[in-house]
Short mmCIF file of C-alpha atoms in Angstrom, two decimals:
data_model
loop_
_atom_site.label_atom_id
_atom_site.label_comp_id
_atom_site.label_asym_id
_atom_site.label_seq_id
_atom_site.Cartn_x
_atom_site.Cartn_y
_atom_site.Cartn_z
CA UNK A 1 139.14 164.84 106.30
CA UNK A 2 139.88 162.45 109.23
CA UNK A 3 139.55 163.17 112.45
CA UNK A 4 142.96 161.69 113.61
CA UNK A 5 146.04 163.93 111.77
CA UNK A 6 148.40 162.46 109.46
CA UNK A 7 151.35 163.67 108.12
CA UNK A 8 149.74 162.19 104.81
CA UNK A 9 146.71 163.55 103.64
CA UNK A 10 146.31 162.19 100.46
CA UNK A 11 146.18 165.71 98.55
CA UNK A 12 142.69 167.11 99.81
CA UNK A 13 143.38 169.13 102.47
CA UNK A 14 142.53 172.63 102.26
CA UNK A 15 145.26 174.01 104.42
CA UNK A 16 148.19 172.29 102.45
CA UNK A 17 146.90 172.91 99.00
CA UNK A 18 148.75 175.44 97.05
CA UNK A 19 147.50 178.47 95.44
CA UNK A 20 148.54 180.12 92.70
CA UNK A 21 147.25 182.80 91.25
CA UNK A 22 149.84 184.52 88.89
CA UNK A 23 148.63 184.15 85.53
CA UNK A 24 151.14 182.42 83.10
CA UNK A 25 154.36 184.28 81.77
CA UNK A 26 154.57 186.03 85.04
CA UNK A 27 157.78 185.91 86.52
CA UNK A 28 157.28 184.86 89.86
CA UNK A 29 158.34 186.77 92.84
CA UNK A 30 159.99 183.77 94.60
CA UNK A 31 162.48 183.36 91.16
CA UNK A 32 163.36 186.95 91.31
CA UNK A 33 163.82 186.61 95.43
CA UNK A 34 166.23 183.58 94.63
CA UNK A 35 168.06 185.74 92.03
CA UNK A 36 169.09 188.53 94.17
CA UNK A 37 170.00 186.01 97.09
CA UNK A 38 171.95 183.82 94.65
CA UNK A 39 173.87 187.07 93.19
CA UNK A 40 174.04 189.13 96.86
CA UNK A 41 175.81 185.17 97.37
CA UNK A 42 178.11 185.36 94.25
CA UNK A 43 179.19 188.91 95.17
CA UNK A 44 180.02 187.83 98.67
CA UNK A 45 181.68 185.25 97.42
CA UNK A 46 183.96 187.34 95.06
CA UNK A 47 185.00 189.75 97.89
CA UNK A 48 185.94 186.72 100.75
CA UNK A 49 188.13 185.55 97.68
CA UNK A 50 189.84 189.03 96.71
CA UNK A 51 190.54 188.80 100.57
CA UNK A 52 192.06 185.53 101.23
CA UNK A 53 194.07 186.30 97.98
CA UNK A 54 195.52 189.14 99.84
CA UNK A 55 195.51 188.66 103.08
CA UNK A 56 197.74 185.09 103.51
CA UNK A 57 198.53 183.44 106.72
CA UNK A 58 198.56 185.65 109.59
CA UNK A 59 199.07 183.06 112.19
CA UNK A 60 201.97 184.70 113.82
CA UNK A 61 205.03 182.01 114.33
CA UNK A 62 204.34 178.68 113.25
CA UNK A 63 206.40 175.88 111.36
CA UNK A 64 206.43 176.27 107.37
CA UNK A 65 204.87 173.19 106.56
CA UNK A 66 201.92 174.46 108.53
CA UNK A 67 201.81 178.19 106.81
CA UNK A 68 202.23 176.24 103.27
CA UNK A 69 199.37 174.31 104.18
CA UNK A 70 196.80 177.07 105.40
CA UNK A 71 197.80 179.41 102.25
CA UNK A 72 197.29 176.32 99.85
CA UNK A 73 193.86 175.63 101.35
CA UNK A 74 193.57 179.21 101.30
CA UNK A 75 193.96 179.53 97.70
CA UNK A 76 192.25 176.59 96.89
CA UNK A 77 188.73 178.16 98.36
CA UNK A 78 189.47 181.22 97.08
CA UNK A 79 189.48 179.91 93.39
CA UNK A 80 186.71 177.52 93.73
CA UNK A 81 184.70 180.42 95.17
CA UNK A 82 185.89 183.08 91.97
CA UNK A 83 184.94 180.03 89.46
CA UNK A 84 181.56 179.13 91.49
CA UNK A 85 180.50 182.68 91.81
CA UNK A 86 180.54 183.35 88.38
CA UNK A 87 179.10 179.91 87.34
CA UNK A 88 175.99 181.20 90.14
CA UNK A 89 175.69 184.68 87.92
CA UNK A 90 175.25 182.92 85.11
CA UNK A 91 172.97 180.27 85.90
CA UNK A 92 171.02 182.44 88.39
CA UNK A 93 170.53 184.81 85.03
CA UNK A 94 169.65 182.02 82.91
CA UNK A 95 166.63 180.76 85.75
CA UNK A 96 164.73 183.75 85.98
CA UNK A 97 164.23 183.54 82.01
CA UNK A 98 162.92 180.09 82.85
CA UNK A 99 165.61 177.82 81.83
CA UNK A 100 165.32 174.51 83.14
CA UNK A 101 168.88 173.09 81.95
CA UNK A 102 170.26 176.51 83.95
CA UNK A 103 168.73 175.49 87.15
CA UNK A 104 170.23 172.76 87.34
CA UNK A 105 173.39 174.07 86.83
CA UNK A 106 172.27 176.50 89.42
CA UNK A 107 171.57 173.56 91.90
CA UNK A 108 174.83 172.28 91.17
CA UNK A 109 176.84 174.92 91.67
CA UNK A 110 175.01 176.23 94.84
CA UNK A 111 175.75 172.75 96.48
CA UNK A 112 179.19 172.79 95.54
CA UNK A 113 179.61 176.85 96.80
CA UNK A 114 177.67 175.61 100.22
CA UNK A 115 180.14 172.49 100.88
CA UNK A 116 183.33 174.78 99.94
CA UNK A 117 182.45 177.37 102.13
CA UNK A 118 181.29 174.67 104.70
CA UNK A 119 184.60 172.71 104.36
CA UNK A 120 186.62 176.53 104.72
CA UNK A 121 184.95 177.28 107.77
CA UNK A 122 185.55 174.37 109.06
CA UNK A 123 189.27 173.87 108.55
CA UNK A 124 189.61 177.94 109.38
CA UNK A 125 190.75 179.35 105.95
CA UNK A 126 187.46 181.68 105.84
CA UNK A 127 186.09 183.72 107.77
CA UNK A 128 182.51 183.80 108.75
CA UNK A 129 181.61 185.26 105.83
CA UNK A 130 181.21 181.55 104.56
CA UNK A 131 178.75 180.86 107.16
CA UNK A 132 176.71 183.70 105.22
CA UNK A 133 177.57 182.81 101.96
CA UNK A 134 176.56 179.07 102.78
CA UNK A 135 172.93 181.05 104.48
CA UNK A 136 172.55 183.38 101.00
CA UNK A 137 173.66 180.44 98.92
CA UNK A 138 170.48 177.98 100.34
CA UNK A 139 167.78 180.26 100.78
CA UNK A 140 168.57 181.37 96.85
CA UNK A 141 167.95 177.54 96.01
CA UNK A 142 164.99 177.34 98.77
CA UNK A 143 163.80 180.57 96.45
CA UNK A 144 164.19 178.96 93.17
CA UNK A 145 162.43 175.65 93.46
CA UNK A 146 159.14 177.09 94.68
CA UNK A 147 155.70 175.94 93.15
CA UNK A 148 155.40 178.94 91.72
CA UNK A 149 158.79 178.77 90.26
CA UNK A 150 158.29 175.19 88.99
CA UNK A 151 155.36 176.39 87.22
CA UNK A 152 156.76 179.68 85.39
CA UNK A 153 159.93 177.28 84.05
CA UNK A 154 157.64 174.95 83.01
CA UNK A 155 155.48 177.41 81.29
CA UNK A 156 158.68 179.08 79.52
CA UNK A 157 159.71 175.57 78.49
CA UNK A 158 157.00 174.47 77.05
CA UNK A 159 156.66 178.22 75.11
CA UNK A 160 159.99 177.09 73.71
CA UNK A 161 159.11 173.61 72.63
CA UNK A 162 156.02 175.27 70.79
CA UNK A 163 157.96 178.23 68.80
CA UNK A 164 160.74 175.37 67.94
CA UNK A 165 158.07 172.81 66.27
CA UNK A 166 156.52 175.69 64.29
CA UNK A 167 159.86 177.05 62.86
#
């Protein structure tokens, strides 16, 4: 240990080393944390949509062009957000049972869910609902790609691998 800190320290010190002590085939609390964020997200996301479905442009007086515009945007988030939310169920479901190929698709769905919501924020079709959608949406993937998660997928994978070569 040097005397001087240093953002690298080479892997031996005691206060950054990580711990686990969850025996294998555990699920890991941090995986089941990033579920229920990832669906409280998906659900969320679901209801903002059933609402800008229904709800329109409620501008007041403005020129059509402008109303045709908003609703088309409107729609357009709306969609993405049905289609992403159920892609997040799915692939959320398919992570906590230690699939690495599903988080992945997890990943790339949560990014694409964030920048949506980010992008209907910021041109005023949503509400801020996005803004916690976006929050739900990146603490589920902070949540999912813990240590401890890293370890149970690999564990589940490699389970798989060895019941596929003995069959």
């Amino acid at each position: 240990m040097s005397m001087f800190p240093t953002p690298v320290t080479g892997g031996d010190d005691p206060n950054r080393r990580w711990r686990d002590t969850t025996p294998d085939g555990v699920r890991p609390q941090s995986l089941v944390a990033g579920y229920v964020l990832a669906l409280a997200g998906a659900v969320l996301m679901v209801v903002s949509s059933l609402v800008m479905f229904s709800v329109g442009f409620v501008g007041g007086d403005a020129p059509l062009e402008v109303i045709d515009s908003f609703e088309r945007n409107q729609r357009i988030v709306a969609v993405g957000n049905l289609v992403l939310a159920a892609v997040v169920v799915w692939s959320a479901s398919a992570t906590t049972r230690g699939r690495k190929a599903a988080r992945r698709v997890l990943g790339a769905a949560i990014f694409s869910g964030v920048f949506l919501n980010l992008l209907g924020f910021i041109v005023t079709v949503s509400g801020l609902a996005a803004i916690v959608i976006v929050a739900l949406l990146a603490f589920a993937a902070v949540a999912v790609t813990r240590p401890s998660a890293n370890k149970y997928i690999r564990y589940c994978e490699d389970q798989r691998l060895r019941r596929s070569m003995t069959n």
